[in-house]
mmCIF file of C-alpha atoms and ligand atoms in Angstrom:
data_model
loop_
_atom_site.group_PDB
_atom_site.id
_atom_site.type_symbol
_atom_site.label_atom_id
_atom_site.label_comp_id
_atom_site.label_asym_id
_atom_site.label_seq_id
_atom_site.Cartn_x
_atom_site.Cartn_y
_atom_site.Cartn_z
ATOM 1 C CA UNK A 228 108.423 79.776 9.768
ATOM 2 C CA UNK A 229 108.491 75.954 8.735
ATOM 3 C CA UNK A 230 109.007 72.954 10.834
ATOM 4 C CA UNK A 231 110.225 69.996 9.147
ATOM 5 C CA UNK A 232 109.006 66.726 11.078
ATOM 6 C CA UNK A 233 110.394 63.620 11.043
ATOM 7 C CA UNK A 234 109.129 60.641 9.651
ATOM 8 C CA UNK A 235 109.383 58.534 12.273
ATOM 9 C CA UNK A 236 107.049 61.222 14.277
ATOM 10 C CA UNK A 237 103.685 59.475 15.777
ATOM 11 C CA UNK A 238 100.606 60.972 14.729
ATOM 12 C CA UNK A 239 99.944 62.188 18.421
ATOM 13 C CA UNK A 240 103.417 63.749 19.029
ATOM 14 C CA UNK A 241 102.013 65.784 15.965
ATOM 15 C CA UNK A 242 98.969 66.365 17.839
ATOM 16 C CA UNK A 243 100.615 67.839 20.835
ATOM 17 C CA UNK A 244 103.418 69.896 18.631
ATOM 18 C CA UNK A 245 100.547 71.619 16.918
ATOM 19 C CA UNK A 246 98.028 72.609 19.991
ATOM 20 C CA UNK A 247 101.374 74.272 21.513
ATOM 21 C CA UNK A 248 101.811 76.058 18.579
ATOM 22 C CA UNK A 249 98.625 76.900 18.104
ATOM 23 C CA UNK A 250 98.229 78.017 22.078
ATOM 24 C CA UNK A 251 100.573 80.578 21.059
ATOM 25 C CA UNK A 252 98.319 82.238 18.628
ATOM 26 C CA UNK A 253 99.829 81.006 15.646
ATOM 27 C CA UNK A 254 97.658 79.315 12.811
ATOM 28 C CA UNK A 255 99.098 75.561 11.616
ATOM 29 C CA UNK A 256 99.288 74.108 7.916
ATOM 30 C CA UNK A 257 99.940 70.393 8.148
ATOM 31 C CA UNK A 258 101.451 68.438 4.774
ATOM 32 C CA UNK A 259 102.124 65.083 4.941
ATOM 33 C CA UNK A 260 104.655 64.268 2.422
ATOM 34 C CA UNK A 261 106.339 60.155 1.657
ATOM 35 C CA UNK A 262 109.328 61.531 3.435
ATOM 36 C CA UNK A 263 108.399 64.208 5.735
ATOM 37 C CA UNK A 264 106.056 66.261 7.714
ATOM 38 C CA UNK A 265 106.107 69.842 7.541
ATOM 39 C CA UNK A 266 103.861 72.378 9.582
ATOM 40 C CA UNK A 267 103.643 75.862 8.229
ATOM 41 C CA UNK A 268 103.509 78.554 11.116
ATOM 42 C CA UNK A 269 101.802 81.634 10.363
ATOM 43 C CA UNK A 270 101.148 84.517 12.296
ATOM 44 C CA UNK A 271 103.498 86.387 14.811
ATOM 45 C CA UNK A 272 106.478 83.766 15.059
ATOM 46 C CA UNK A 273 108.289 85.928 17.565
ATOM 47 C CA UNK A 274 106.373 83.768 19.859
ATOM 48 C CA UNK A 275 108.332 81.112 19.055
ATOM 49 C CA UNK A 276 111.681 80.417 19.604
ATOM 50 C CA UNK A 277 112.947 78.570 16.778
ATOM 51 C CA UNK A 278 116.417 76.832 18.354
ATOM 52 C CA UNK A 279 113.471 75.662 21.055
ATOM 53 C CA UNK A 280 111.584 74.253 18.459
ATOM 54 C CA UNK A 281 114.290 72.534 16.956
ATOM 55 C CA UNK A 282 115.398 70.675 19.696
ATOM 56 C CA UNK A 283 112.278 68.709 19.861
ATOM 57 C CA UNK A 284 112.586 65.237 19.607
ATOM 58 C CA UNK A 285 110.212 64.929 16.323
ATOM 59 C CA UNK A 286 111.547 67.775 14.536
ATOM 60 C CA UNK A 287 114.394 67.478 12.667
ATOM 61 C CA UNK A 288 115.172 71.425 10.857
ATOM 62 C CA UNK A 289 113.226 74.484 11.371
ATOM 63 C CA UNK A 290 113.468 77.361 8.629
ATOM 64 C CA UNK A 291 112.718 80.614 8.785
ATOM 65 C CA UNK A 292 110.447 82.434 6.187
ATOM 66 C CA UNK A 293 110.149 86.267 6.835
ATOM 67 C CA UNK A 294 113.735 87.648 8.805
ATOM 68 C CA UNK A 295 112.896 89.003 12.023
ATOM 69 C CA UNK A 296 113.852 92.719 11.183
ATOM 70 C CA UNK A 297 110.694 94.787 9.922
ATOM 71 C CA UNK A 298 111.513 97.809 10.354
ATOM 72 C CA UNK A 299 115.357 98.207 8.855
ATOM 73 C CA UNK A 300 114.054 95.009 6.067
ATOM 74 C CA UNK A 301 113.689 96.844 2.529
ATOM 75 C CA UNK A 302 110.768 94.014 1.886
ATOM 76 C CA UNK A 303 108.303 96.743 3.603
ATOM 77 C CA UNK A 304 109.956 99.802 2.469
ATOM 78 C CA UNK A 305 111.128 99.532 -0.636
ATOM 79 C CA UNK A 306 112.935 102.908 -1.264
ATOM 80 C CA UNK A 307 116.106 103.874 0.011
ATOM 81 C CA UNK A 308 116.103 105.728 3.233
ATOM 82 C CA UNK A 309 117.802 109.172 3.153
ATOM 83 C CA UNK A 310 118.920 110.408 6.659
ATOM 84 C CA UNK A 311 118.730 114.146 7.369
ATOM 85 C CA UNK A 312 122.189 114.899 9.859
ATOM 86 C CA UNK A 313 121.027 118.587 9.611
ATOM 87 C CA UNK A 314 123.183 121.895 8.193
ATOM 88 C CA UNK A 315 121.610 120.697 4.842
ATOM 89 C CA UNK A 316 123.458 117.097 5.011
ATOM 90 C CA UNK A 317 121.684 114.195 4.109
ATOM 91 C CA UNK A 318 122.521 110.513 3.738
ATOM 92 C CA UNK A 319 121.714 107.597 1.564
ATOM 93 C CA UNK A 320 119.165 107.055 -1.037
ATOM 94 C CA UNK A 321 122.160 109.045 -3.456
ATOM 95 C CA UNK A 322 123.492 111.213 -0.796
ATOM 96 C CA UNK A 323 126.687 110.604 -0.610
ATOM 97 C CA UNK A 324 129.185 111.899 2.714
ATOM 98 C CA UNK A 325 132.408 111.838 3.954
ATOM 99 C CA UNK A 326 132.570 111.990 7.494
ATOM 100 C CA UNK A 327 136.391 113.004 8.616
ATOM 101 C CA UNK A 328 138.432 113.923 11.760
ATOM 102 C CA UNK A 329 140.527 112.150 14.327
ATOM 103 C CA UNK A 330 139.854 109.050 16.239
ATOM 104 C CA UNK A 331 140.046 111.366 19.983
ATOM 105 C CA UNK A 332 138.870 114.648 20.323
ATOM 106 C CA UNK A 333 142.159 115.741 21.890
ATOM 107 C CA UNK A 334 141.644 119.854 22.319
ATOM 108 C CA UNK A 335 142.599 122.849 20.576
ATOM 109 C CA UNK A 336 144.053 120.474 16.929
ATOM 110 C CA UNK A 337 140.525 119.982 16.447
ATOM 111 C CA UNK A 338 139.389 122.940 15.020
ATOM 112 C CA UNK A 339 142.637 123.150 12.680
ATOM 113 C CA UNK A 340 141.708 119.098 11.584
ATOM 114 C CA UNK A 341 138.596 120.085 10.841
ATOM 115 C CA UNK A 342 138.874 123.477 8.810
ATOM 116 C CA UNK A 343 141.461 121.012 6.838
ATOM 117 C CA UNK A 344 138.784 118.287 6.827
ATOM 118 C CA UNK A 345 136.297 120.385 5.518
ATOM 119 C CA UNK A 346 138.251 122.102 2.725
ATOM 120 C CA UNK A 347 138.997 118.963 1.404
ATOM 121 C CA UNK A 348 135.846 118.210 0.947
ATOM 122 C CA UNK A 349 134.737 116.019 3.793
ATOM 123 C CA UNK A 350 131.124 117.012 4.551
ATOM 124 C CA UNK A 351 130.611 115.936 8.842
ATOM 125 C CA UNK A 352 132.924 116.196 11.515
ATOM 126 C CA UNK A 353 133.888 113.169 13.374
ATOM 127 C CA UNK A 354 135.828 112.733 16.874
ATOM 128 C CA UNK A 355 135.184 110.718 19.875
ATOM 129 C CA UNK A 356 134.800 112.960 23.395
ATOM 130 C CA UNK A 357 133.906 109.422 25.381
ATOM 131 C CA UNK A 358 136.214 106.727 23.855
ATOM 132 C CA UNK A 359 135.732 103.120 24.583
ATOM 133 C CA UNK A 360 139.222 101.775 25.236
ATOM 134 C CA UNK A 361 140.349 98.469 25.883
ATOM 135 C CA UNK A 362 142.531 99.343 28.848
ATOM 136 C CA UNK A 363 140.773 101.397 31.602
ATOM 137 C CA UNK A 364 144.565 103.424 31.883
ATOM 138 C CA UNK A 365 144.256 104.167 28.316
ATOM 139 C CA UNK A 366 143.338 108.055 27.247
ATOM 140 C CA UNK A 367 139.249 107.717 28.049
ATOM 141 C CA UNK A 368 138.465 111.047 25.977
ATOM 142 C CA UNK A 369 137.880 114.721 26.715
ATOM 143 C CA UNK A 370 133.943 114.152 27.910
ATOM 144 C CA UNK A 371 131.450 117.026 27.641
ATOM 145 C CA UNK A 372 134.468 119.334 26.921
ATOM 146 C CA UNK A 373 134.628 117.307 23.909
ATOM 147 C CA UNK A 374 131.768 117.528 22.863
ATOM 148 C CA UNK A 375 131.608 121.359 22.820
ATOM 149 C CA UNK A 376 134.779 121.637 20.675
ATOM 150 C CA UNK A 377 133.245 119.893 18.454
ATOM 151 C CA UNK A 378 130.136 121.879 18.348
ATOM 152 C CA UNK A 379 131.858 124.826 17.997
ATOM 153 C CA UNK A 380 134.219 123.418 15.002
ATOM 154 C CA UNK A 381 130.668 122.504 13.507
ATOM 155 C CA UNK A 382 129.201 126.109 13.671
ATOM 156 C CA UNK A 383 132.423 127.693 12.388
ATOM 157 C CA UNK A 384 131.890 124.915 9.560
ATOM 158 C CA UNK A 385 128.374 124.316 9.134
ATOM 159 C CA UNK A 386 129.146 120.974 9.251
ATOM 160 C CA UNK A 387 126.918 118.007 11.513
ATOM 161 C CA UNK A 388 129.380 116.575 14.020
ATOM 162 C CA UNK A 389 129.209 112.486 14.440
ATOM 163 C CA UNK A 390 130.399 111.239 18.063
ATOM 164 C CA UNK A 391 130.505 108.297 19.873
ATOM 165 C CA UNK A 392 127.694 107.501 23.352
ATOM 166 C CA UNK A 393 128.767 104.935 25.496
ATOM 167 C CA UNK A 394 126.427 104.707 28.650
ATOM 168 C CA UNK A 395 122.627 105.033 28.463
ATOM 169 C CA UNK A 396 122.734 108.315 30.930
ATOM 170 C CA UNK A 397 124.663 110.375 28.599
ATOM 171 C CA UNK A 398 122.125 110.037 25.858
ATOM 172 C CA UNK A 399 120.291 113.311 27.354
ATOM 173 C CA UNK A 400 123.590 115.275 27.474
ATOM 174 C CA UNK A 401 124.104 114.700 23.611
ATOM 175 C CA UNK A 402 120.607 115.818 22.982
ATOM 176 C CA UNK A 403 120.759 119.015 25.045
ATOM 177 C CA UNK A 404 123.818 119.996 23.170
ATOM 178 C CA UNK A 405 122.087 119.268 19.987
ATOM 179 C CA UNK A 406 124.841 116.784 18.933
ATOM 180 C CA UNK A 407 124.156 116.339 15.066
ATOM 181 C CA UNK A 408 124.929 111.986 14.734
ATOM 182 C CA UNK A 409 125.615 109.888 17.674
ATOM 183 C CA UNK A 410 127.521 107.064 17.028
ATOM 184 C CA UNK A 411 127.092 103.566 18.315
ATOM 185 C CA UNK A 412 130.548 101.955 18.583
ATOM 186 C CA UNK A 413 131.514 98.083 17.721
ATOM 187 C CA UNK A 414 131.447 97.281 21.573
ATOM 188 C CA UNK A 415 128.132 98.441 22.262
ATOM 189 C CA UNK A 416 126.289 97.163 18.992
ATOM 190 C CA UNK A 417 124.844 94.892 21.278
ATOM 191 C CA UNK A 418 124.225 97.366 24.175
ATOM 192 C CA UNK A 419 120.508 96.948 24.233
ATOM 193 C CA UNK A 420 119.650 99.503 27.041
ATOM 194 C CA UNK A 421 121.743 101.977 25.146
ATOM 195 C CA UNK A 422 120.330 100.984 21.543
ATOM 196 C CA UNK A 423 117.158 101.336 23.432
ATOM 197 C CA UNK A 424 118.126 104.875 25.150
ATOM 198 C CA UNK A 425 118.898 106.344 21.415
ATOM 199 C CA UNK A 426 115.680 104.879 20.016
ATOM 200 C CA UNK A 427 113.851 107.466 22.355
ATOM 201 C CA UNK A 428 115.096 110.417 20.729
ATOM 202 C CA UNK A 429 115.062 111.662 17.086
ATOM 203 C CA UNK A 430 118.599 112.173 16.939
ATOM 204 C CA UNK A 431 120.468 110.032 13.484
ATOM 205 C CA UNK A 432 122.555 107.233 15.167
ATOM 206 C CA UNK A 433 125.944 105.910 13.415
ATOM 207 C CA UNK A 434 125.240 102.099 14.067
ATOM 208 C CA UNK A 435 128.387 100.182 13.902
ATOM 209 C CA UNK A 436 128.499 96.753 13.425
ATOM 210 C CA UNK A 437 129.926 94.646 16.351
ATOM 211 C CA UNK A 438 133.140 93.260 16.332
ATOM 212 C CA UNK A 439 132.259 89.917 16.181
ATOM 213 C CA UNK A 440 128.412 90.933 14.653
ATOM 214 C CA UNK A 441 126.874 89.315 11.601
ATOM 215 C CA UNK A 442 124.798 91.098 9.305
ATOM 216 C CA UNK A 443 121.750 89.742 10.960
ATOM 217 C CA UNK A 444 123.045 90.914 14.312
ATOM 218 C CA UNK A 445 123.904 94.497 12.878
ATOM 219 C CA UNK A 446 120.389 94.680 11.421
ATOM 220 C CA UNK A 447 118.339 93.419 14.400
ATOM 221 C CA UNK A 448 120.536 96.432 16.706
ATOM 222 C CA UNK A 449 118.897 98.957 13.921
ATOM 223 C CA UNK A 450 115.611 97.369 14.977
ATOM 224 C CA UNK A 451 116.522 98.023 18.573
ATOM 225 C CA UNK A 452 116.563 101.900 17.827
ATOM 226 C CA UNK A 453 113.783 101.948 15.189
ATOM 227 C CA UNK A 454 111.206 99.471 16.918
ATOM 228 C CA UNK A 455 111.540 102.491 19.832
ATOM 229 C CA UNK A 456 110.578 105.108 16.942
ATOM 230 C CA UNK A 457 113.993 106.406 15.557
ATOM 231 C CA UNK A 458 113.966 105.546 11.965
ATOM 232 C CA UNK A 459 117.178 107.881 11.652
ATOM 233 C CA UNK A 460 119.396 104.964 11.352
ATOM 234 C CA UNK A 461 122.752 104.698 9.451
ATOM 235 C CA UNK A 462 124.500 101.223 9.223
ATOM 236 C CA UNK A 463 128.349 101.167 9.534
ATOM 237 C CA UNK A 464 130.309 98.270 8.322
ATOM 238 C CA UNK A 465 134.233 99.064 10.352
ATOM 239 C CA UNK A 466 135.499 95.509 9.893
ATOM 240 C CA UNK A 467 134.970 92.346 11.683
ATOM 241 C CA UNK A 468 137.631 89.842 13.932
ATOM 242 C CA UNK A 469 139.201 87.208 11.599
ATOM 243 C CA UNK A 470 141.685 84.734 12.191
ATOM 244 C CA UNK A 471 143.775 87.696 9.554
ATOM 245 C CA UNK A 472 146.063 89.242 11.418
ATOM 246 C CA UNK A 473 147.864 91.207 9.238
ATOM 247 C CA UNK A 474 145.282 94.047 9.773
ATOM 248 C CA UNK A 475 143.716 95.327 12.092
ATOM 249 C CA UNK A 476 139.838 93.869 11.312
ATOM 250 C CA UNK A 477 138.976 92.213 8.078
ATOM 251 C CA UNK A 478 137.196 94.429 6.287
ATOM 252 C CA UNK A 479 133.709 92.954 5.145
ATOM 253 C CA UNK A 480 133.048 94.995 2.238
ATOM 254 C CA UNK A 481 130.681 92.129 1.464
ATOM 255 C CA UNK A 482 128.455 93.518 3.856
ATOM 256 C CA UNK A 483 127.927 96.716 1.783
ATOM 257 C CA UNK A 484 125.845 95.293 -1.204
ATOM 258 C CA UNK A 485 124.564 92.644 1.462
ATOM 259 C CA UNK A 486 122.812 95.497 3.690
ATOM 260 C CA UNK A 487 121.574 97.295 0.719
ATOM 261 C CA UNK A 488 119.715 94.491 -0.390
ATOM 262 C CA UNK A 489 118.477 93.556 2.607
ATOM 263 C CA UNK A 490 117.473 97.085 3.895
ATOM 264 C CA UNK A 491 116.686 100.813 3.091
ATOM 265 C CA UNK A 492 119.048 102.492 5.635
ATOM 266 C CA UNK A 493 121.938 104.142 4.279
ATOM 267 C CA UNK A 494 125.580 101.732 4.211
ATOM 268 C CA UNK A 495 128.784 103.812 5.609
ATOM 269 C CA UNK A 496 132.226 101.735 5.497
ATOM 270 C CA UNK A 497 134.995 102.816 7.782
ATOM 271 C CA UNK A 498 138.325 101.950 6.268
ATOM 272 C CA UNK A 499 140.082 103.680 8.882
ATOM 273 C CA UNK A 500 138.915 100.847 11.868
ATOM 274 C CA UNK A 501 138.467 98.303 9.653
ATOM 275 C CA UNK A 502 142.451 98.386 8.182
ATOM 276 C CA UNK A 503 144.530 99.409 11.463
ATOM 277 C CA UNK A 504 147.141 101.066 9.254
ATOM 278 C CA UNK A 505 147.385 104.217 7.248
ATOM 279 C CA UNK A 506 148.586 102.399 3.952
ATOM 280 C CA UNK A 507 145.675 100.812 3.508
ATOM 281 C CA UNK A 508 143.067 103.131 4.117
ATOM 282 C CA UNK A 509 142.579 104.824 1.077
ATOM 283 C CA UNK A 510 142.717 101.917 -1.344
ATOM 284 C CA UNK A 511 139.768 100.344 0.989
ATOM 285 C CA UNK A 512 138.407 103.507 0.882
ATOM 286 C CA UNK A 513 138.379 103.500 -2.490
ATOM 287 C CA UNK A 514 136.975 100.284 -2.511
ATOM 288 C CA UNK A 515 134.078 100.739 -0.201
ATOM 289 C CA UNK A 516 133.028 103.939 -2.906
ATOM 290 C CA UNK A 517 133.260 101.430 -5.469
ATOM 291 C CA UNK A 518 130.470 98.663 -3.553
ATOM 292 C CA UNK A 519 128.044 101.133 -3.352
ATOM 293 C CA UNK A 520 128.765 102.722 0.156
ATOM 294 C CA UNK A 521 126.585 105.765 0.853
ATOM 295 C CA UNK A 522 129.740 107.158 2.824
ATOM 296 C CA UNK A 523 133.118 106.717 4.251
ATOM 297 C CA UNK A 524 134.325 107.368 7.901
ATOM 298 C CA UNK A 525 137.821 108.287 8.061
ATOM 299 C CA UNK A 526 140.098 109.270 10.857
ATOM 300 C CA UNK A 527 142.307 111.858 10.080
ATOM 301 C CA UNK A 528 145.095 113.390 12.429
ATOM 302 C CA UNK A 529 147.457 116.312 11.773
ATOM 303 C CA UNK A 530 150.218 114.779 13.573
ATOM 304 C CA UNK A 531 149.523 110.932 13.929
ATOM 305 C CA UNK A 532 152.781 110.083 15.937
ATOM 306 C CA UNK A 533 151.159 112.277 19.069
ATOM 307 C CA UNK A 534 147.734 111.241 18.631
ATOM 308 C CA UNK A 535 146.313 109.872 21.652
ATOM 309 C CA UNK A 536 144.381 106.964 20.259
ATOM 310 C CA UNK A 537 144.542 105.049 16.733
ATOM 311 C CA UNK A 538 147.273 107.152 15.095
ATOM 312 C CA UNK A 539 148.347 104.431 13.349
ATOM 313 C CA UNK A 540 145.875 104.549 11.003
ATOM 314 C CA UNK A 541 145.290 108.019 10.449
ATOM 315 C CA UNK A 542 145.679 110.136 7.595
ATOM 316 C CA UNK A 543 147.467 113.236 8.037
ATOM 317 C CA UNK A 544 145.507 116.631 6.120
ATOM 318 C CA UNK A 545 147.594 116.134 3.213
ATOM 319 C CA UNK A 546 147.054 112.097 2.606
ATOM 320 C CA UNK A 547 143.405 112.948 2.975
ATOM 321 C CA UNK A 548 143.312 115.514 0.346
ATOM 322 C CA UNK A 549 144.575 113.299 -2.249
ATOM 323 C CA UNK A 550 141.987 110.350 -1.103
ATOM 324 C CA UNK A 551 139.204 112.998 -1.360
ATOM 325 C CA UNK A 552 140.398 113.652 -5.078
ATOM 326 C CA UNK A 553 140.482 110.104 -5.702
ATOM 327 C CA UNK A 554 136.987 109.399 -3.913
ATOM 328 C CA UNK A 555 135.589 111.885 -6.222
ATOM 329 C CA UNK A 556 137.157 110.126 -9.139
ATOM 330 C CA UNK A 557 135.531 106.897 -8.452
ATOM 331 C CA UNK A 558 132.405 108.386 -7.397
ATOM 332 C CA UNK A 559 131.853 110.544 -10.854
ATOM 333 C CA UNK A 560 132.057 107.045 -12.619
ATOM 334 C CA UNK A 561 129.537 105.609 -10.305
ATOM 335 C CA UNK A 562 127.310 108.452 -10.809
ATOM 336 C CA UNK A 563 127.570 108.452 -14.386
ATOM 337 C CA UNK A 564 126.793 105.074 -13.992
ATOM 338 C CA UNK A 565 123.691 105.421 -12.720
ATOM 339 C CA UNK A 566 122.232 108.075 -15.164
HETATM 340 C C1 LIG B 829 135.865 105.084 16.601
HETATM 341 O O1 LIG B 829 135.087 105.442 15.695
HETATM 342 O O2 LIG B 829 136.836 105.759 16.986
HETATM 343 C C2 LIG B 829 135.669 103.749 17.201
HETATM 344 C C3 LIG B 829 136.035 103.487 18.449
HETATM 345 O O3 LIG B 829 135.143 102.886 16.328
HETATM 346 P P1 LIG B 829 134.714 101.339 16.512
HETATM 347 O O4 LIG B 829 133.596 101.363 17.504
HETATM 348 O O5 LIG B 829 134.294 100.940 15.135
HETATM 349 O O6 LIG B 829 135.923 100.604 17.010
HETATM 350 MN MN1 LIG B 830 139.275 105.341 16.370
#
């Protein structure tokens, strides 16, 4: 971290910035330039809070040198990270998935989604048994029920399931039932006694990124999980809130090539959230292949007008066969690409 002084600053205001910087264990370099002063910090700068040093009278900009993610930050582990999701799936580092089913797990569909899914070549099981909805009268999800169907969808299919924990106490529930992925939705990206709660376990966590979340934010919730030991950590990009509001989100497939340079975990985009609407999904989709994802989430419904949350943009079976075709397409070219 660097402080930039002003000019104006007396020589013992110096004095006094640098013993409380050094009383917090950090090491000073002073240079005294024509314009400016400027005092290097080195050592463990998450002792210092840099918006408090900055609104000291005598310093005029503070900079940071090293980001505050270690863990997730590619700078100390320089190879991608693949993620195991078991039945022989793994993700990132050239692994590439396609995670597929309906926004709800609703009951009995689910099984026929997913054998339809899965012969189209989608490769995990998605559905959410504890749905965070906006309304408290909205459809809330099926619960533990939920979560069985899906686990016995993924045995038929020897496919991992992905699914959505809300609340800290259900974190032990998903690991008894040997959920495959728990996912980490856009409102709790910033739930730091549940990010916490999934760090505990070994189980691969679907981080999305908040609604409202920069990168930096998105990156420093994957520290949350890995800083408590879970390195299993997949990064979701599911479109962020604009002033657009012809969609849904805005889809920030900037974010993809942005997260792979700045860390090893594996990218997913989900064009399904991140559109609102069925027409759009697979040219995003598309899209998201072509940026380098490491895999797509898609929500796919065999009768959208009945689902009982985010039908609109579902794909039904059929519309997600011809995607898969195409998301082979444009992944063939990237592979060849990187031969
Ligand atoms: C979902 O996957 O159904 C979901 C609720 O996603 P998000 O948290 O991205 O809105
Ligand atoms: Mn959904």
């Amino acid at each position: 971290m660097i402080a930039i002084l002003r000019k104006s600053a007396s020589d013992e205001a110096v004095g006094h910035l640098i013993s409380w910087i050094e009383g917090k264990g950090l090491i000073t370099h002073v240079s005294r330039g024509e314009n400016e002063i400027v005092i290097g910090l080195v050592g463990d700068t998450t002792k210092i809070d840099p918006f408090l040093l900055e609104s000291m009278d005598i310093v005029e900009r503070v900079q940071r040198v090293s980001e505050p993610f270690k863990k997730a930050n590619r700078k100390f582990h320089p190879e991608d990270t693949a993620v195991d999701c078991g039945h022989g799936v793994k993700i990132g580092a050239g692994h590439f998935q396609v995670i597929a089913g309906p926004c709800s797990v609703e009951g009995e569909n689910l099984i026929r989604i997913a054998r339809r899914v899965h012969a189209a070549g989608a490769t995990m099981l998605r559905g959410g048994a504890f749905k965070p909805r906006t309304s408290p009268y909205a459809y809330q999800g099926m619960g533990a029920d939920g979560l069985d169907l899906l686990l016995e969808a993924s045995a038929e299919l020897d496919m991992p399931v992905v699914t959505e924990v809300m609340d800290p106490r259900d974190v032990q529930l998903f690991v008894d039932k040997g959920i495959d992925v728990m996912q980490i939705g856009a409102r709790n990206a910033q739930n730091f006694p549940l990010l916490k709660e999934v760090g505990k376990t070994n189980v691969p966590v679907l981080l999305k990124r908040g609604m409202s979340g920069t990168i930096d934010e998105l990156l420093m919730a994957a520290e949350y999980i890995m800083s408590e030991g879970n390195g299993n950590v997949i990064l979701c990009e599911r479109g962020i809130r604009t002033f657009e509001t012809r969609t849904r989100n805005t889809f920030d497939l900037n974010a993809v090539p942005v997260l792979h340079y700045l860390s090893h975990l594996p990218v997913v985009a989900d064009p399904s959230h991140a559109t609102g609407y069925t027409r759009y999904v697979e040219p995003m989709a598309l899209a998201a292949c072509a940026a380098g994802a490491d895999g797509l989430e898609i929500e796919v419904h065999d009768c959208p007008e009945k689902a009982w949350s985010d039908g609109a943009q579902a794909l039904t079976p059929d519309q997600f066969d011809r995607t898969m075709e195409r998301i082979r397409a444009i992944r063939s070219v990237i592979a060849a690409d990187h031969e």
